[in-house]
Short mmCIF file of C-alpha atoms and ligand atoms in Angstrom, two decimals:
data_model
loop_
_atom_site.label_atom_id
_atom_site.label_comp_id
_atom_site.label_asym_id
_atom_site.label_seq_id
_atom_site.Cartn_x
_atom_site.Cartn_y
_atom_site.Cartn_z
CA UNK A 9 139.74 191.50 153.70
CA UNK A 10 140.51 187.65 152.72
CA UNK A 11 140.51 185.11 155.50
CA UNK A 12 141.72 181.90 155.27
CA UNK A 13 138.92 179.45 155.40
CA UNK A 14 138.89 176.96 158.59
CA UNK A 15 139.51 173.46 157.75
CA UNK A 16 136.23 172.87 159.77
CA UNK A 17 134.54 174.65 156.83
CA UNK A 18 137.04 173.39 154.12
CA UNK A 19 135.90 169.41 154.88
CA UNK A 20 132.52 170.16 153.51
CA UNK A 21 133.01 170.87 150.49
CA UNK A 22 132.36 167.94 148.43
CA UNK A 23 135.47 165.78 147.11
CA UNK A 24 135.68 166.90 143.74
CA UNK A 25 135.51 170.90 145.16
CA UNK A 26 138.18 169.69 147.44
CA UNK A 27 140.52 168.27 144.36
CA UNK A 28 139.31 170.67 142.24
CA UNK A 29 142.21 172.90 140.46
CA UNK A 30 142.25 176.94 139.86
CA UNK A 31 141.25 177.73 136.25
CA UNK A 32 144.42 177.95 134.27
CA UNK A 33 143.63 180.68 132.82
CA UNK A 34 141.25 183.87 133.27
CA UNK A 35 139.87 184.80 130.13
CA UNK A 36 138.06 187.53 132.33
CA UNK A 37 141.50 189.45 132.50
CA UNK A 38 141.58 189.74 128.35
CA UNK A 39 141.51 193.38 127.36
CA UNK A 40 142.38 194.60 131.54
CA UNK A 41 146.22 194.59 130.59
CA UNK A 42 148.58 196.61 129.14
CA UNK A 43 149.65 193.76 127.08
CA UNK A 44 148.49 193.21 123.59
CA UNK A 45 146.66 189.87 124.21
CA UNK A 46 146.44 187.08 121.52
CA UNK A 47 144.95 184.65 124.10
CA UNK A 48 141.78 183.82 124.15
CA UNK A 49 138.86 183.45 121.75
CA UNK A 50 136.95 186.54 122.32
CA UNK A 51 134.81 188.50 119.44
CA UNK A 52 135.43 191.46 117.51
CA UNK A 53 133.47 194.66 119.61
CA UNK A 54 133.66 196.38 116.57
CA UNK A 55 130.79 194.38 115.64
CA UNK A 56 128.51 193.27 117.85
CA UNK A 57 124.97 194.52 116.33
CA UNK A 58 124.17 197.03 119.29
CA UNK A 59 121.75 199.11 117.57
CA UNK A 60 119.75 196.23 116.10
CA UNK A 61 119.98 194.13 119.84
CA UNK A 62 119.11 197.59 121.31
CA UNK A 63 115.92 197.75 118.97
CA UNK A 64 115.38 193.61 119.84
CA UNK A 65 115.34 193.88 122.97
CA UNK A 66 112.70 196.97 122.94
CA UNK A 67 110.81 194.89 120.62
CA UNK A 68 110.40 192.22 123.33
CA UNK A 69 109.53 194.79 126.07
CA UNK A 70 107.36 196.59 123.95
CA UNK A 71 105.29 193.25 123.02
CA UNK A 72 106.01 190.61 125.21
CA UNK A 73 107.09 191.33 128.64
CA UNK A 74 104.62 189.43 130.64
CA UNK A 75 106.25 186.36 129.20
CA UNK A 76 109.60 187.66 128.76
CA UNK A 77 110.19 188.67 132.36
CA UNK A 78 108.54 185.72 134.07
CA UNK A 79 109.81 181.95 134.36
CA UNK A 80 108.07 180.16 131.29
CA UNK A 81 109.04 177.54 128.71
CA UNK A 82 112.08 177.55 125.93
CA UNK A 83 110.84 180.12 123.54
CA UNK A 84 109.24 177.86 120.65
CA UNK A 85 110.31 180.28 117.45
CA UNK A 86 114.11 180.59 118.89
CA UNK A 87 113.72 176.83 118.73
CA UNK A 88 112.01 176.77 115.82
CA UNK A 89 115.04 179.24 113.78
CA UNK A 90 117.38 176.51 115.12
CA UNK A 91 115.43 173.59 113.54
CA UNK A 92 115.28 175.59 110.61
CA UNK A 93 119.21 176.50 110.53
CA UNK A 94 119.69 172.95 111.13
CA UNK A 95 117.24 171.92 108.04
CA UNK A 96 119.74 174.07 106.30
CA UNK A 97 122.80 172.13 107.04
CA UNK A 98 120.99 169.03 106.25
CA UNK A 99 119.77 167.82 109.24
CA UNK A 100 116.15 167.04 109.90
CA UNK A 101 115.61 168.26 113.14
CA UNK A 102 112.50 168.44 114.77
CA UNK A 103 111.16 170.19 118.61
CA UNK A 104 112.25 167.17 121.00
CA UNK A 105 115.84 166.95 119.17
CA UNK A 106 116.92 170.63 120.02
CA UNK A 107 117.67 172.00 123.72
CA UNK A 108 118.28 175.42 124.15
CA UNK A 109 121.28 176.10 126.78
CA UNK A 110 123.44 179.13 128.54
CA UNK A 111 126.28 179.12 125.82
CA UNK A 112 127.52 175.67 124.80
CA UNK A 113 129.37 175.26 127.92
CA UNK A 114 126.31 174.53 129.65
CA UNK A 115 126.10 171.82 127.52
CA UNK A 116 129.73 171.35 127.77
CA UNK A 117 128.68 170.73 131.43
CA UNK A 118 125.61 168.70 131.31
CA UNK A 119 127.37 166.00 129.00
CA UNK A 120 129.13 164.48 131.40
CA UNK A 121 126.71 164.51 134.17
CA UNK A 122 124.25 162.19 132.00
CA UNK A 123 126.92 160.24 130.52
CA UNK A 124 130.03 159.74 133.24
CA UNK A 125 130.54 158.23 136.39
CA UNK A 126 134.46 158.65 137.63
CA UNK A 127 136.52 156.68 135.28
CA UNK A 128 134.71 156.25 132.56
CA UNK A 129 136.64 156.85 129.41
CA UNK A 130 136.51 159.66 127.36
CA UNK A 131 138.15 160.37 124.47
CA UNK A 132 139.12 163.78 123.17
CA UNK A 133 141.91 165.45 120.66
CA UNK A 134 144.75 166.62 122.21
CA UNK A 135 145.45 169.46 121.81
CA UNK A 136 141.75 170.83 122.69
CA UNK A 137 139.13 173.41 124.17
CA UNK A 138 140.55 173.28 127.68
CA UNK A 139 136.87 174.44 128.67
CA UNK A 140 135.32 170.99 127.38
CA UNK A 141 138.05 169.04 128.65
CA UNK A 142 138.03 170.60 132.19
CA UNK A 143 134.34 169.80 132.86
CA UNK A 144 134.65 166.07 131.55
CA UNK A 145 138.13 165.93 133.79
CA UNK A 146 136.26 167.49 136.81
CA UNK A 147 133.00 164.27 136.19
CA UNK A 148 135.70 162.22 136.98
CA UNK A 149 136.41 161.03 132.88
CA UNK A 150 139.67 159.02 132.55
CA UNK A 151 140.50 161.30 129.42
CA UNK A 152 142.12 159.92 126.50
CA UNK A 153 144.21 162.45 124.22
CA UNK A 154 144.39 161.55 120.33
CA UNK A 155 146.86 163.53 118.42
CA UNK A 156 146.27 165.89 115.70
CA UNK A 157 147.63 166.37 112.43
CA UNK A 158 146.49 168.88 109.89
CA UNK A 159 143.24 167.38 109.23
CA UNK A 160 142.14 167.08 112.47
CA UNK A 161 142.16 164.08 115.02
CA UNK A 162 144.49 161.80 113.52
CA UNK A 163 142.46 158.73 112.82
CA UNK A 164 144.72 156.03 112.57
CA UNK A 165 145.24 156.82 116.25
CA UNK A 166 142.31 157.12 117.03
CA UNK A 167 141.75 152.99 116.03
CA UNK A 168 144.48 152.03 118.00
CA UNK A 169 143.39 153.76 121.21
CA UNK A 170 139.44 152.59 119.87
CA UNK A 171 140.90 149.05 119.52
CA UNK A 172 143.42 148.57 122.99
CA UNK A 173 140.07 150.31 124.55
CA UNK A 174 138.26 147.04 123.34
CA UNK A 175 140.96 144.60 124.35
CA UNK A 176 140.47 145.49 127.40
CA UNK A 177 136.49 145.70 127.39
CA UNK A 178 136.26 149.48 127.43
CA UNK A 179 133.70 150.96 125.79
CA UNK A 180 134.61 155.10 125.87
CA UNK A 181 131.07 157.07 126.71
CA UNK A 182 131.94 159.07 123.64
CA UNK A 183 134.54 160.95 121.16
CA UNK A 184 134.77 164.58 121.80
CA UNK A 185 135.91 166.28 118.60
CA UNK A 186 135.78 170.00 116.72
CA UNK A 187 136.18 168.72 113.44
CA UNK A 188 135.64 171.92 111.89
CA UNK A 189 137.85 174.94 112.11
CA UNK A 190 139.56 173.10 115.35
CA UNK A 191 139.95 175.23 118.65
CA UNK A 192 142.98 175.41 119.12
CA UNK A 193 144.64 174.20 115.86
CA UNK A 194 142.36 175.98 113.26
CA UNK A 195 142.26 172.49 111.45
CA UNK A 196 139.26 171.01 109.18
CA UNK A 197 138.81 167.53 108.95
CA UNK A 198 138.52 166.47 104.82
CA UNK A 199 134.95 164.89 103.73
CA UNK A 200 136.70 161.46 103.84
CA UNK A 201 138.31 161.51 107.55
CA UNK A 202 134.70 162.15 108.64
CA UNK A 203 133.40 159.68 107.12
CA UNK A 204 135.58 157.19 108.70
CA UNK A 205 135.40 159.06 112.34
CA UNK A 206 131.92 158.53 111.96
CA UNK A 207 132.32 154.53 110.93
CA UNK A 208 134.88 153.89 113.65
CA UNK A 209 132.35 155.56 116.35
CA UNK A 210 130.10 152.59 114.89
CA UNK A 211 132.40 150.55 115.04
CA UNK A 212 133.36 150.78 118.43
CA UNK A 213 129.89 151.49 118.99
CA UNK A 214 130.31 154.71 120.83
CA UNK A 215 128.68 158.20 120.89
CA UNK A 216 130.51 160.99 119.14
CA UNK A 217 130.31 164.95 120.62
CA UNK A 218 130.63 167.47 117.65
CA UNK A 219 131.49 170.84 118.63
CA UNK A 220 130.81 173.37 116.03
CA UNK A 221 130.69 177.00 117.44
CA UNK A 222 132.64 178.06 114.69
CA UNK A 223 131.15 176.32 111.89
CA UNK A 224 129.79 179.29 110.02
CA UNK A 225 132.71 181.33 110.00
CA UNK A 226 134.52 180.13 106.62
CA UNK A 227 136.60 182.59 104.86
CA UNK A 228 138.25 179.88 102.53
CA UNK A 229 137.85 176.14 100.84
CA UNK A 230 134.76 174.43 100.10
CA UNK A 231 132.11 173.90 102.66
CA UNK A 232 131.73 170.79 104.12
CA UNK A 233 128.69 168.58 105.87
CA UNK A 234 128.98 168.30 109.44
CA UNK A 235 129.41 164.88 111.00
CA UNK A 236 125.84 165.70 112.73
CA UNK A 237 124.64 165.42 108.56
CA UNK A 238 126.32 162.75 108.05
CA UNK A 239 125.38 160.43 111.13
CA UNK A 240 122.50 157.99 110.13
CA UNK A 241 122.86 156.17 113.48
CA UNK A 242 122.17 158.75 116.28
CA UNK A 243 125.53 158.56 117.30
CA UNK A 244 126.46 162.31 117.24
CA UNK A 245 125.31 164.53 119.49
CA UNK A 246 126.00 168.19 118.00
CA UNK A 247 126.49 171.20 119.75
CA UNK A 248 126.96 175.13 118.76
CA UNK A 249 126.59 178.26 120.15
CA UNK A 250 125.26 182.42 118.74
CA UNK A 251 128.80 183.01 121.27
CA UNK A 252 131.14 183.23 117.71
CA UNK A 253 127.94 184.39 115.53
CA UNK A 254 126.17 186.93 117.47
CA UNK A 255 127.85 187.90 120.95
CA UNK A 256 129.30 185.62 123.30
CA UNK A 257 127.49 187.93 126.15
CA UNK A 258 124.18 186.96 125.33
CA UNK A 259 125.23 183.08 126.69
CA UNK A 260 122.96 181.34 124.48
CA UNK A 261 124.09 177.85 122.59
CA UNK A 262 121.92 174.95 121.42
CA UNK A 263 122.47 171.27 121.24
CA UNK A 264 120.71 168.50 118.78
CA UNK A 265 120.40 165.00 119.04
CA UNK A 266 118.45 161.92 119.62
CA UNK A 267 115.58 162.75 121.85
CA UNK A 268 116.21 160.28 124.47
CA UNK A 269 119.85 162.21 124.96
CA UNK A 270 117.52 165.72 124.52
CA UNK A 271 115.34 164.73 127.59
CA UNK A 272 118.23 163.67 129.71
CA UNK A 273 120.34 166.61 129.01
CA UNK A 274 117.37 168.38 129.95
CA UNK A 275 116.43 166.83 132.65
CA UNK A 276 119.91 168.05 134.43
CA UNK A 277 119.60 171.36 133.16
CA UNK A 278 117.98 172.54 136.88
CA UNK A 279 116.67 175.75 136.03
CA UNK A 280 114.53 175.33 133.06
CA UNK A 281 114.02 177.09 130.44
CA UNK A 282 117.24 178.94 129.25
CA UNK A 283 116.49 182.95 129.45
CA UNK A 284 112.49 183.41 128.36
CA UNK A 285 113.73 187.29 127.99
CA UNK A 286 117.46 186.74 126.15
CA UNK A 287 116.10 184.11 123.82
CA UNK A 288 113.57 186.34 122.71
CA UNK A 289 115.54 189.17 122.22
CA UNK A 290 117.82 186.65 119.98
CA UNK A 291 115.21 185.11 118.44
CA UNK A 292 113.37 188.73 117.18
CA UNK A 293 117.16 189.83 116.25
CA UNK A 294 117.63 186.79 114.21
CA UNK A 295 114.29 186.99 112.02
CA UNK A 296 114.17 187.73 108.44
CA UNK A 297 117.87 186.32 107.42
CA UNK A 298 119.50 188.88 109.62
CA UNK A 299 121.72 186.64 111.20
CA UNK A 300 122.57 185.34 108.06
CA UNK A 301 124.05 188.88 106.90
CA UNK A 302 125.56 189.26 110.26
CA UNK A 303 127.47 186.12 109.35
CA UNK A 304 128.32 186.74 106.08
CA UNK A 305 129.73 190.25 107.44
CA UNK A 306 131.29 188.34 110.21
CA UNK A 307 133.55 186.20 107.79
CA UNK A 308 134.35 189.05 105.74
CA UNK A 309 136.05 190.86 108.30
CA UNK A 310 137.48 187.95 110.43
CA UNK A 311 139.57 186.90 106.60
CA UNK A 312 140.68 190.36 106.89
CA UNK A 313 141.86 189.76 110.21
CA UNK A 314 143.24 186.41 109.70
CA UNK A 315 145.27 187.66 106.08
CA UNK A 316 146.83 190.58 108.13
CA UNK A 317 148.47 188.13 110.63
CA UNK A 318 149.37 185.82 108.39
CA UNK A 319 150.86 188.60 106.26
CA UNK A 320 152.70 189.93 109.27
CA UNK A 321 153.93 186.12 110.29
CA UNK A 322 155.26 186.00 107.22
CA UNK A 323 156.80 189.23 107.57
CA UNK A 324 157.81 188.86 111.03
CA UNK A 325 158.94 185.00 112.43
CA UNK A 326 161.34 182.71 111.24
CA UNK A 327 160.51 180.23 108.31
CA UNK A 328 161.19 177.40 110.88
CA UNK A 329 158.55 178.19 112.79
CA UNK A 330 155.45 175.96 111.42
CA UNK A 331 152.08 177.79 111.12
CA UNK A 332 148.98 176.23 110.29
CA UNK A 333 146.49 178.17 107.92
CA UNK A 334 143.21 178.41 109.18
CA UNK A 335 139.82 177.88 106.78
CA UNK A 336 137.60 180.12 109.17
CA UNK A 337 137.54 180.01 112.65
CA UNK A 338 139.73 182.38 115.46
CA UNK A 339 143.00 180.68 115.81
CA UNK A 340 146.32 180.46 114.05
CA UNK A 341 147.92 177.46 115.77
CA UNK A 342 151.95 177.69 115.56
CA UNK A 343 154.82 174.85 116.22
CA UNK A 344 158.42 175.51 117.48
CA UNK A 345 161.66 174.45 116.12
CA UNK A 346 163.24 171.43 118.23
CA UNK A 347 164.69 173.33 121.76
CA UNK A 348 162.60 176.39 121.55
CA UNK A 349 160.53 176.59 124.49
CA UNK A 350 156.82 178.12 124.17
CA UNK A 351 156.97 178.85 128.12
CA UNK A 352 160.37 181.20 127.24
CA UNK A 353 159.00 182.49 124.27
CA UNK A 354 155.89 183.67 125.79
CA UNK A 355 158.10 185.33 128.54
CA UNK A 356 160.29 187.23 126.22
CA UNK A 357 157.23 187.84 124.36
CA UNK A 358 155.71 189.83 127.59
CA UNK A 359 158.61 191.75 128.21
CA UNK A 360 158.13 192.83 124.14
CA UNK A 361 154.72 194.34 125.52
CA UNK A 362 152.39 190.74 123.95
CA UNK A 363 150.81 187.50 125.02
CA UNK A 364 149.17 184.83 123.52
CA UNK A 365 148.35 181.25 124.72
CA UNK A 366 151.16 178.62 124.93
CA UNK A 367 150.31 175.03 124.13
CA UNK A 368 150.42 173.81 127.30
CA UNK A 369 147.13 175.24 128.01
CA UNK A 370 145.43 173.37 125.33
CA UNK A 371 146.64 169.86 126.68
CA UNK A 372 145.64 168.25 129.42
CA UNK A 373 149.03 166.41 130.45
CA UNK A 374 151.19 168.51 130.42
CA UNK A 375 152.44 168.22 126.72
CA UNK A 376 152.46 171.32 123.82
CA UNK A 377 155.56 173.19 125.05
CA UNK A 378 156.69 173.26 121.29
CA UNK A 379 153.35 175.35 120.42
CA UNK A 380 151.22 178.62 120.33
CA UNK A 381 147.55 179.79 119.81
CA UNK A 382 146.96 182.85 118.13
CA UNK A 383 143.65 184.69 118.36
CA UNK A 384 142.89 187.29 115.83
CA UNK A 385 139.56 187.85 116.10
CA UNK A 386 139.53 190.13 118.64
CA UNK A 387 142.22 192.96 118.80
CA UNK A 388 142.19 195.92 116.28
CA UNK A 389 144.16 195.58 113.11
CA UNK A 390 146.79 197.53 114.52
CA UNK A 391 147.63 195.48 117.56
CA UNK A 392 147.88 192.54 115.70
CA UNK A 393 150.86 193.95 113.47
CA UNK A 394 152.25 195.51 116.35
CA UNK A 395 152.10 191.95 118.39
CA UNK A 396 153.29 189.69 115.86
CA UNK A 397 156.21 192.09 115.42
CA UNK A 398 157.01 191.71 119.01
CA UNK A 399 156.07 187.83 119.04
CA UNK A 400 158.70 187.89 115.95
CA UNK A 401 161.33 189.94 117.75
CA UNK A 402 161.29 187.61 120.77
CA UNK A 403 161.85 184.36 118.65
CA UNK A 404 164.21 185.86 116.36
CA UNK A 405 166.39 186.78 119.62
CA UNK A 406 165.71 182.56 120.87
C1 PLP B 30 135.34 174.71 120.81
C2 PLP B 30 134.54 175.55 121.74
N1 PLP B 30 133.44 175.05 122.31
C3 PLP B 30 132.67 175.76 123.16
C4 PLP B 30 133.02 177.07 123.47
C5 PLP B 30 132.15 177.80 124.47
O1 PLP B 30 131.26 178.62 123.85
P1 PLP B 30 130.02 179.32 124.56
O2 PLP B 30 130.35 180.78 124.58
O3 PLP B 30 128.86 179.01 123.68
O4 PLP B 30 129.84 178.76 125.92
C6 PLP B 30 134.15 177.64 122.90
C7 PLP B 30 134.54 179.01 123.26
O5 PLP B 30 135.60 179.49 122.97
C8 PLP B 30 134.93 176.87 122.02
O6 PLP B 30 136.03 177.34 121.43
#
């Protein structure tokens, strides 16, 4: 039985636990509804690698338990695999620029506590990953939304705010960006745009944050360097994540970056080490190029995915809604017509038997009630014709 907590009790929790709000959403609840669920970014179960993580993690009790199943250091060769995946994309990492982490929301976490105090400026696309933006809001960041277009943050707004932030002697702690299929839009920002994101961080002489869990997962266009490659001034800090690659229920992400910003991050990170037994088991799954196959694999079928709902948003909603084609990535981000509302499209949509996640969950004022996330990489082919058709249905009726 719930109680209701005395107020005695209530005063000590500190401020911010005080002030702090409910998640807005529960991605918990995806798959524990009757409703065909487009909401949240979750992987495809149909293939996670259980038979080879089954076989891992024997491997690691079979060899290495002592050390597996005791408190120890990061695992040097899961470290080591990152370096080398970094090398890879062109970045010369070495030991003291990697930390290992629980998922990239650890990291997501730690940012803020080395870098803000309350009010300190951060600035961040808008629309974005609610999950980054929530634990810089909940620091105490004075967040700053640039808007999007359809290569990303739009840059020219980006100056402006950069420039009105230096009028008024504000430095911003840093730009938090996912320049690469963008969560929630789907968006890739062009070779150029980078370029110039990364000169205006100069600049303005601020850090930048480059979020890249989804990085590997291109199904179309040309690949394209990651600002972290392209950053001669250790002003990025990168970080990604085995959640999108490998299974998001493992919890293991990585960040690289100067080694000063490596220690610190560290140096908040209270428990350690990040998992001596999981990163093992990841690291013996991911020798010899298998994760490499995994990926490749990975793309194949997520393109499949993403075709079939594009096929069946063709199929299924009016022209005048605006849908933006994805490179790789999870999401197909769509826009409204003028006066249709996403909060009574996404009821109509309910009673049609789907859901998916309105734009006013990837803002953080309020804003996005002309817009809708799509996820397709988790539900079965099938569900996602069946929910577009009922999406469709519902804004066909509006
Ligand atoms: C942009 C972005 N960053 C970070 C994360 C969190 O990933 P992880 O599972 O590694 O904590 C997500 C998860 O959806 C995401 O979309």
């Amino acid at each position: 039985m719930t109680t209701v907590l005395s107020p005695h009790i209530h005063e000590l929790f500190a401020k911010r636990a005080q002030q702090v709000l409910p998640p807005i959403y529960n991605a918990a609840r995806q798959g524990h509804s009757s409703l065909i669920s487009f909401t949240f970014g979750f992987a495809d179960p149909a293939l996670f690698p259980r038979e080879d993580i089954a076989a891992a993690s024997a491997a690691v009790l079979a060899t290495d338990a002592d050390a597996a199943l005791n408190y120890g250091m990061d695992f040097v060769e899961l470290r080591d695999q990152i370096i080398a995946k970094l090398h890879s994309q062109g970045v010369f990492a070495h030991e003291d620029n990697v930390l290992i982490s629980y998922g990239s929301s650890q990291l997501l976490a730690l940012l803020p506590r080395v870098f803000v105090e309350p009010g300190d400026v951060v600035v961040i696309e808008g629309p974005s990953f609610m999950g980054a933006v929530r634990s810089f809001a909940d620091a105490g960041a004075r967040l700053i939304m640039v808007p999007t277009d359809d290569f990303g943050m739009n840059l020219d707004a980006l100056e402006t705010v950069l420039d009105e932030l230096h009028t008024q002697q504000i430095r911003p702690k840093f730009i938090y960006t996912i320049p690469t299929f963008h969560n929630p839009t789907g968006t890739t920002m062009p070779l150029v745009q980078r370029k110039r994101l990364l000169a205006l961080s100069a600049t303005y002489d601020t850090l930048i944050v480059e979020d890249d869990p989804y990085g590997d997962l291109r199904f179309a266009g040309e690949a394209l360097p990651t600002l972290t490659s392209l950053d001669h001034d250790d002003r990025v800090i990168y970080i990604s994540s085995f959640s999108k690659i490998l299974a998001p229920g493992l919890r293991m992400g990585w960040a690289y970056a100067h080694p000063a910003i490596i220690e610190r991050l560290g140096m908040f990170k209270v428990e350690g080490s990040s998992g001596p037994f999981l990163t093992r088991v990841v690291a013996n799954y991911c020798a010899d190029g298998r994760l490499a196959q995994h990926i490749q694999k990975l793309t194949t079928h997520y393109h499949n995915k993403c075709q079939l709902m594009l096929d069946a948003i063709g199929r299924e909603f009016p022209t005048e809604v605006r849908v933006i084609r994805p490179d790789g990535g999870f999401y197909v981000w769509c826009e409204l017509p003028q006066g249709v509302d996403v909060a009574n499209l996404l009821m109509r949509a309910e009673q049609r038997g789907s859901t998916f996640l309105p734009g006013t969950r990837c803002f953080a004022n309020g804003q996005g009630n002309d817009a809708f996330r799509l996820a397709f990489s988790f539900l079965p082919s099938e569900q996602i014709v069946e929910g577009i058709a009922h999406i469709g249905a519902a804004l066909r009726e509006m």
